[in-house]
XYZ file of C-alpha atoms in Angstrom:
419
model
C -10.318 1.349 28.440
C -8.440 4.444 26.670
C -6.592 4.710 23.668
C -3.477 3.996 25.391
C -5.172 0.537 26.807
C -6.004 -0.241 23.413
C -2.382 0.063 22.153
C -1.247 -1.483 24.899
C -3.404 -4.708 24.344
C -3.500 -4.981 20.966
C 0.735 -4.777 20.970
C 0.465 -7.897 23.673
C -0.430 -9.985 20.370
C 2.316 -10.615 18.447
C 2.522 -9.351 14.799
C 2.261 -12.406 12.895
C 0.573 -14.693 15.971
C 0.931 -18.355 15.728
C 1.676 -20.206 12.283
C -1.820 -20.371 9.938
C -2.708 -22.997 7.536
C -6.306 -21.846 7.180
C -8.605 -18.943 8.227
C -10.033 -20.666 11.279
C -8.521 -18.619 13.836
C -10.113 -15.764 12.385
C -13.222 -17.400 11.317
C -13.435 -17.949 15.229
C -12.687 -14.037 16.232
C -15.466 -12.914 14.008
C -18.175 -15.335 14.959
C -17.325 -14.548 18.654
C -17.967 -10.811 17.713
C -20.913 -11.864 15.541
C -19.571 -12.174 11.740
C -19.880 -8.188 11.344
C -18.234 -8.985 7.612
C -21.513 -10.893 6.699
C -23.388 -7.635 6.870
C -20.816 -5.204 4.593
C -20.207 -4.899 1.156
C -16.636 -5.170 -0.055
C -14.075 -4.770 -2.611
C -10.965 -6.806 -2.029
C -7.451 -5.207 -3.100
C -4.429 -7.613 -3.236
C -0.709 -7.218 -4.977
C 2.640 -6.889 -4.442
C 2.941 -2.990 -5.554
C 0.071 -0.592 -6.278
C -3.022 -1.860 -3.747
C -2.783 1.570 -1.590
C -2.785 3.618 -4.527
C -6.325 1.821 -6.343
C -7.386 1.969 -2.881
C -7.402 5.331 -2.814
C -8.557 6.276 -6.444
C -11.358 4.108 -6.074
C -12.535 4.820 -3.056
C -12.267 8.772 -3.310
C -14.328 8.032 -6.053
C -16.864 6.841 -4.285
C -17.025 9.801 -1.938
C -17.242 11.978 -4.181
C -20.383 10.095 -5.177
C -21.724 10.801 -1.930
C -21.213 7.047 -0.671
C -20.299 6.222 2.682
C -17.155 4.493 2.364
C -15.205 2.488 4.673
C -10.959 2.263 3.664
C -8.918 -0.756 5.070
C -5.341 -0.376 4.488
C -2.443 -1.541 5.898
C 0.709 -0.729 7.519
C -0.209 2.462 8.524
C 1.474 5.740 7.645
C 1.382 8.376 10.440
C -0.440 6.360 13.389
C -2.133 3.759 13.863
C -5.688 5.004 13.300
C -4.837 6.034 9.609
C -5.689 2.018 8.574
C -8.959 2.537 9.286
C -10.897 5.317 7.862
C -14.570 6.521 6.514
C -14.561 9.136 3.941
C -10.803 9.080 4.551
C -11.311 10.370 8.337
C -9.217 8.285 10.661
C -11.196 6.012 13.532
C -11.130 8.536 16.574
C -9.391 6.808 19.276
C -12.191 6.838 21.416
C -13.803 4.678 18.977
C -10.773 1.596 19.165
C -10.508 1.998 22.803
C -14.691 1.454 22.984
C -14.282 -1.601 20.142
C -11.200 -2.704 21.561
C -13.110 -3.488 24.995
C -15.891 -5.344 22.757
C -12.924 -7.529 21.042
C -11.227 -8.119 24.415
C -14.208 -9.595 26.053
C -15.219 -11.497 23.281
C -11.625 -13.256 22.289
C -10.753 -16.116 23.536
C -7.000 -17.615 24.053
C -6.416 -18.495 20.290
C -2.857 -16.677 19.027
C -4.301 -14.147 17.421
C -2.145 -11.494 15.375
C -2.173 -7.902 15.926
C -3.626 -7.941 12.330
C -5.989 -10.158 13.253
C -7.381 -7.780 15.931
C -6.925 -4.734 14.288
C -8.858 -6.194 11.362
C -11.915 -6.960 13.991
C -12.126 -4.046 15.372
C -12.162 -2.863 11.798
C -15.407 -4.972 10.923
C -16.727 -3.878 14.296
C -16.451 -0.042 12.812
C -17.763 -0.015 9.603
C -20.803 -2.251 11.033
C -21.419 0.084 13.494
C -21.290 3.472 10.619
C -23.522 1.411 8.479
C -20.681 1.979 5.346
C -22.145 1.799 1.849
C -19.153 0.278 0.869
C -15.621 -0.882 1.894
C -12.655 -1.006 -0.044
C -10.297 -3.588 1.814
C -6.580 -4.338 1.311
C -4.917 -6.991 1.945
C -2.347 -8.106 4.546
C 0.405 -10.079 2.887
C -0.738 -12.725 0.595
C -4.611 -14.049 -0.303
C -5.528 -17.371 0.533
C -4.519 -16.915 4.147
C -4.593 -13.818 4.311
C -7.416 -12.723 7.738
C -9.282 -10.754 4.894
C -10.159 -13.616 3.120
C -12.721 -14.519 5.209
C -15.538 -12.122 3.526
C -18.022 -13.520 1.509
C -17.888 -12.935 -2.453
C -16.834 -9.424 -2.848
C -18.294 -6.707 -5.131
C -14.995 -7.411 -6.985
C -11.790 -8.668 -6.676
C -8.618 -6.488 -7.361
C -4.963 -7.670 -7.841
C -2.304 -5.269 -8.535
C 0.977 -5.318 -9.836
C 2.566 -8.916 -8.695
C 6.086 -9.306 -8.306
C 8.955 -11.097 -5.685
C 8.109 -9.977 -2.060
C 7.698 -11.337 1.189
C 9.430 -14.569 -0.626
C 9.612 -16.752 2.598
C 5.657 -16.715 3.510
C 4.864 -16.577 -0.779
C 7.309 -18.185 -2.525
C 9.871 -17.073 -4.378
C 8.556 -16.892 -8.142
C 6.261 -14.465 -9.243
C 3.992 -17.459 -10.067
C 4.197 -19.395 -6.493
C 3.105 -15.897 -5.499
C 0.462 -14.960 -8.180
C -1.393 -18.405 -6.588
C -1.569 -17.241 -3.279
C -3.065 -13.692 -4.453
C -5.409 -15.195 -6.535
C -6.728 -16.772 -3.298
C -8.941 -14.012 -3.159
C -11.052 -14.949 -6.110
C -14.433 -16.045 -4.988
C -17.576 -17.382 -6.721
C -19.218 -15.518 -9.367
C -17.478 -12.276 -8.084
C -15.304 -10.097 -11.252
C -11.515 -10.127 -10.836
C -9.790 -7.012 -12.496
C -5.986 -7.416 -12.764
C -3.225 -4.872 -13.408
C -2.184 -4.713 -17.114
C 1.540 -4.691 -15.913
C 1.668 -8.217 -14.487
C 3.439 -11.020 -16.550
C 2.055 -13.380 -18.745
C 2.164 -16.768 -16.701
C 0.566 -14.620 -13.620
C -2.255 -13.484 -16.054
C -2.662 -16.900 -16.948
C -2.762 -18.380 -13.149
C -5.386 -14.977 -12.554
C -7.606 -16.314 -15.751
C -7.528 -19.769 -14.747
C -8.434 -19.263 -11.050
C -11.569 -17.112 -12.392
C -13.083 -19.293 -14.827
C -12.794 -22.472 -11.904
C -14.753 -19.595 -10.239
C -16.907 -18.569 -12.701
C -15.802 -15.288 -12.346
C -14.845 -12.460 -15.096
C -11.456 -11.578 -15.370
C -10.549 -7.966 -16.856
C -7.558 -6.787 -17.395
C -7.060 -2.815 -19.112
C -6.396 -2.592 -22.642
C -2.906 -1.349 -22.573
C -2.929 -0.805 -26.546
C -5.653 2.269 -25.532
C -3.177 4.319 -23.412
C -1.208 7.116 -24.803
C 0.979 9.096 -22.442
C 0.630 12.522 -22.569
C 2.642 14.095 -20.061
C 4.708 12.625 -17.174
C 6.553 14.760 -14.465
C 7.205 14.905 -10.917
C 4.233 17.846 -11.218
C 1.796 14.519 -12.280
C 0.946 12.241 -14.719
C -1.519 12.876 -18.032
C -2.731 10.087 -20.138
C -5.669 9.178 -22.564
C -7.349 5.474 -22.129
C -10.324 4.766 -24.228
C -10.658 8.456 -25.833
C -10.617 9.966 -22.340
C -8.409 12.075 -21.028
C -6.998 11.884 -16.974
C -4.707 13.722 -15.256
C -3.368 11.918 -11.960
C -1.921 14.172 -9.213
C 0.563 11.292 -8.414
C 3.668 10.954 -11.103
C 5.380 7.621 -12.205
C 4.004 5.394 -15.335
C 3.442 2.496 -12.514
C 0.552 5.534 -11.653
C -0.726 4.819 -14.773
C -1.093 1.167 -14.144
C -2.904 1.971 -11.259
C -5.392 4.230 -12.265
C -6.733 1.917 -15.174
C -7.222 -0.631 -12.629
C -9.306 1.986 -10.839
C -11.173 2.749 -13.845
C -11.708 -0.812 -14.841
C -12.807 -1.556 -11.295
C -15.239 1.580 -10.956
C -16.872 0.741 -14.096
C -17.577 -2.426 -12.831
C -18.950 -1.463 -9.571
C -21.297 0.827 -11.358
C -23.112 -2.290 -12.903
C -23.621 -3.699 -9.368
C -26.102 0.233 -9.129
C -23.648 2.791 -7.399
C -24.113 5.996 -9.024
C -20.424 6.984 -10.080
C -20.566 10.092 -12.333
C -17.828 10.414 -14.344
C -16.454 13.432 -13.500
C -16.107 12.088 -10.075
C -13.747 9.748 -11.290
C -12.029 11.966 -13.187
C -11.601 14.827 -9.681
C -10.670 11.563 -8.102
C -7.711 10.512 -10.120
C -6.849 14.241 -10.551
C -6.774 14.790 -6.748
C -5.697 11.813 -4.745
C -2.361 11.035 -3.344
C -0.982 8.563 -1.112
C 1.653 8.900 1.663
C 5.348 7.924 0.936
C 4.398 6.814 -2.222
C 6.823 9.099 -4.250
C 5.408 12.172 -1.921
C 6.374 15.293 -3.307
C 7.932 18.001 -0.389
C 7.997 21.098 -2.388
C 11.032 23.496 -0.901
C 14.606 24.358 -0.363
C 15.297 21.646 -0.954
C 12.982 19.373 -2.753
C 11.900 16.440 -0.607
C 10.951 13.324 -2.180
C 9.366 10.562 0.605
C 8.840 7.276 -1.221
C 8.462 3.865 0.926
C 9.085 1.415 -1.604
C 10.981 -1.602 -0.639
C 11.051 -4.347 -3.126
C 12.227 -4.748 -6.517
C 9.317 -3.424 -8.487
C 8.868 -0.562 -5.779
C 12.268 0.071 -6.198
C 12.264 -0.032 -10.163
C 9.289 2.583 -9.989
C 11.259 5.194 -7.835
C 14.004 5.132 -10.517
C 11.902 5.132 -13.674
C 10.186 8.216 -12.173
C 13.405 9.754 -10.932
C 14.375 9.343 -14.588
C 11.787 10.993 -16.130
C 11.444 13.824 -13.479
C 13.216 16.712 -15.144
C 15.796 16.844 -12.212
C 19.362 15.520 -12.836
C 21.032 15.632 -9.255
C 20.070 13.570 -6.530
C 21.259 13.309 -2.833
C 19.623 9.931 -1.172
C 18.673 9.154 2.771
C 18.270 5.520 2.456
C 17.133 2.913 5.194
C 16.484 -0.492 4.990
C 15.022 -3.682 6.967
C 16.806 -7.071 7.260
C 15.242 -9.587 5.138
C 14.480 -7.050 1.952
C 16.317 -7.163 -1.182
C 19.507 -4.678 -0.155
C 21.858 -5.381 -3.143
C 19.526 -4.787 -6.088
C 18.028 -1.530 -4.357
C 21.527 -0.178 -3.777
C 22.526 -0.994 -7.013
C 19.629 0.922 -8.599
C 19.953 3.692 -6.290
C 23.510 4.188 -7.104
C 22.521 4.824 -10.576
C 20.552 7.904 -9.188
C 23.063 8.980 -6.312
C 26.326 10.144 -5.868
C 26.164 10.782 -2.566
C 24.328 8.902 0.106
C 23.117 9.196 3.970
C 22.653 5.615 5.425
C 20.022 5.533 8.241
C 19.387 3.269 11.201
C 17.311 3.486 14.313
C 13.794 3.631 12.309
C 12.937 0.323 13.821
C 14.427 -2.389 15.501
C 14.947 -4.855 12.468
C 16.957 -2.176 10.421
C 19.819 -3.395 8.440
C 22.755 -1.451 9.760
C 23.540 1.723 8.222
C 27.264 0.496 8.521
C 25.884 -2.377 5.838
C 24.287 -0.341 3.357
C 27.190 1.653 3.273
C 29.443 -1.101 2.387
C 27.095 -1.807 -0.773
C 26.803 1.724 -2.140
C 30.999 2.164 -1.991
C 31.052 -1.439 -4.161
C 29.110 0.496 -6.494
C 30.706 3.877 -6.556
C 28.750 5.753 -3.753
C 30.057 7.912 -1.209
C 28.240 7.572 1.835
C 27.758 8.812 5.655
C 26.211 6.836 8.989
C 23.629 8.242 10.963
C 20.902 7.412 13.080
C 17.378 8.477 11.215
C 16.966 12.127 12.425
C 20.713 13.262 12.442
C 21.004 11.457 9.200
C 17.556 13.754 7.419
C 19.233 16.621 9.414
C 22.584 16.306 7.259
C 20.912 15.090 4.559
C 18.692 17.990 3.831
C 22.134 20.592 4.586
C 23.822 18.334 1.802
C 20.832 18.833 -0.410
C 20.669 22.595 -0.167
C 24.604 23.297 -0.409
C 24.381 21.375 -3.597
C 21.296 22.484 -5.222
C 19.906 18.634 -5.345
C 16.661 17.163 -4.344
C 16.586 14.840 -1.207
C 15.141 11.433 -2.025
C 13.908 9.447 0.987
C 13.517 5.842 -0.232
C 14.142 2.102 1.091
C 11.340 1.518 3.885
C 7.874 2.700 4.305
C 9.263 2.950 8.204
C 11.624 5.254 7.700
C 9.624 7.647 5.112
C 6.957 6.959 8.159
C 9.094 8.550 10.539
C 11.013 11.254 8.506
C 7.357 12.242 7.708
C 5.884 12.342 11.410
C 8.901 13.861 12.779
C 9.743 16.319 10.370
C 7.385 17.146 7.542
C 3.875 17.136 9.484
């Protein structure tokens, strides 16, 4: 089997596979493989907003410590092999075609998910590199989520919780606060965003002490914002200062959750120095996560695609120093179009609609329509001819190009044009 077998067999699974009301189909992949899980140590990251970003703080962290460290994330950004990563080195390909041959002899007929296998062969890796450590995100949800069927993590993590995903979740922030706080497992610490309501923090606290776990949640009385700019983010927590590479207050929210986490994890005997937290926050950045393309013009890539996604573009927008604004927008059916076009439109005058990034686009034709209710002018394109246009628009008019609405489309903008 190549690389291109691989593909091609774990795309013959569908993405979601067959309906789930409990984690025995994957309980069943894993002890066919062997229960690889059983034999790492983990820290599980779950959220609406933010779990890509702690991912990444903490887990730089820890290789700057010198740890072997395993990264779980998903969708990917650039390929496929970018989800799983040691020391933030993508799997080789040579390594999922030779695991994907191990899962495809082992699994049986069950309706597995493309998650579901990717998440194997996954386990299968990090066994086989002996990882210190693995920082794993979450699919969508907790309690059924495949990752939930590790053992008591290191830690728990739950980032910033808000309205996504509604028909698998719910459609409160609370119906969905219970199924993230599925992850919470015995005697295992929980840290929880700062940022997250009230009732959630409540249905977080009382999930942990059924648990007997610790729940800690960042002091948000300690912070004072220094600085905040598209050029990064400076803040003091705890009479330290940090500088974060990545701008937006939601950044901020994130990093303490890193912090809070790390300092955890050091009880538990990793070696964490402190300046390698500090480097860490100072250094990392994640992909399409209001990605700064420096340039004529300015390129802003940010894949945010629910409310409090959106909400954190325009707050950092806000904030940046710049004043005009050209936007390349693309959605997917079944994601909150009206409120992100009517928070874009307070940032754009002018707007490129894109389709073609994937098959279950909205029609650019649509989003159209709902920027011109709210004052827009707007042109059709498919993706490329639409970034093409876009970015003469941008430099005619001296504004920055913001790339925003679907972590598919800043995916493909990216790969195709600003690799």
């Amino acid at each position: 089997m190549n690389f291109e077998n691989a593909m091609e067999y774990i795309n013959s699974f569908s993405h979601t596979g067959a309906k789930i009301t409990d984690l025995s189909r994957i309980k069943k992949l894993l002890n066919l493989l062997g229960n690889p899980q059983d034999k790492l140590k983990f820290v599980h990251i779950a959220g609406t907003n933010g779990k890509g970003s702690v991912l990444e703080y903490c887990s730089n962290a820890f290789i700057k410590a010198g740890y072997k460290t395993g990264q779980f994330t998903s969708p990917y950004i650039l390929t496929y092999c970018d989800r799983i990563r040691i020391n933030s080195i993508n799997i080789p390909e040579n390594k999922v075609a030779e695991i994907c041959e191990i899962v495809k002899q082992s699994v049986d007929d069950s309706p597995y998910s493309q998650f579901e296998i990717t998440f194997a062969i996954a386990l299968l890796y990090f066994r086989s590199e002996t990882c210190d450590i693995i920082f794993l995100e979450a699919g969508i949800g907790g309690i059924l989520d495949a990752t939930n069927i590790i053992k008591p993590p290191l830690a728990s993590v739950i980032t910033s919780i808000s309205l996504d995903h509604v028909q698998l979740l719910g459609d409160t922030v609370e119906k969905i606060a219970m199924q993230k706080a599925g992850i919470i497992k015995e005697n295992s610490p929980v840290i929880a965003s700062y940022d997250n309501k009230e009732s959630v923090i409540k249905i977080l606290s009382d999930t942990a002490e059924k648990t007997h776990s610790n729940l800690i949640v960042p002091d948000k009385n300690q912070i004072q914002i220094i600085n905040m700019n598209l050029s990064g983010t400076e803040f003091e927590y705890k009479g330290s200062n940090y500088r974060l590479k990545m701008c937006g207050k939601h950044q901020i929210t994130n990093a303490l959750t890193s912090i809070e986490t790390l300092n955890i994890l050091k009880k538990y005997g990793f070696d964490i120095p402190q300046n390698c937290i500090y480097d860490a926050l100072a250094e990392t950045s994640v992909g399409s996560r209001i990605e700064i393309f420096d340039g004529n013009p300015i390129i802003i890539i940010d894949g945010g695609h629910n409310m409090a996604g959106v909400d954190s573009l325009i707050e950092t927008l806000r904030f940046s120093g710049k004043n005009n604004f050209v936007g390349l927008v693309g959605m997917v059916n079944g994601k909150a179009h009206e409120y992100a076009v009517r928070r874009f439109s307070e940032i754009f005058r002018h707007v490129f609609c894109a389709e073609g990034f994937i098959e279950n686009n909205t029609p650019a034709k649509h989003l159209a329509e709902l920027f011109q209710q709210n004052g827009c002018t707007t042109e059709c394109y498919e993706y490329k001819t639409a970034y093409k246009k876009a970015v003469e628009y941008a430099k005619k008019h001296s504004e920055v190009l913001v790339v925003c609405g679907s972590l598919y489309l800043s995916s493909d903008i990216k790969s195709d044009f600003l690799s």
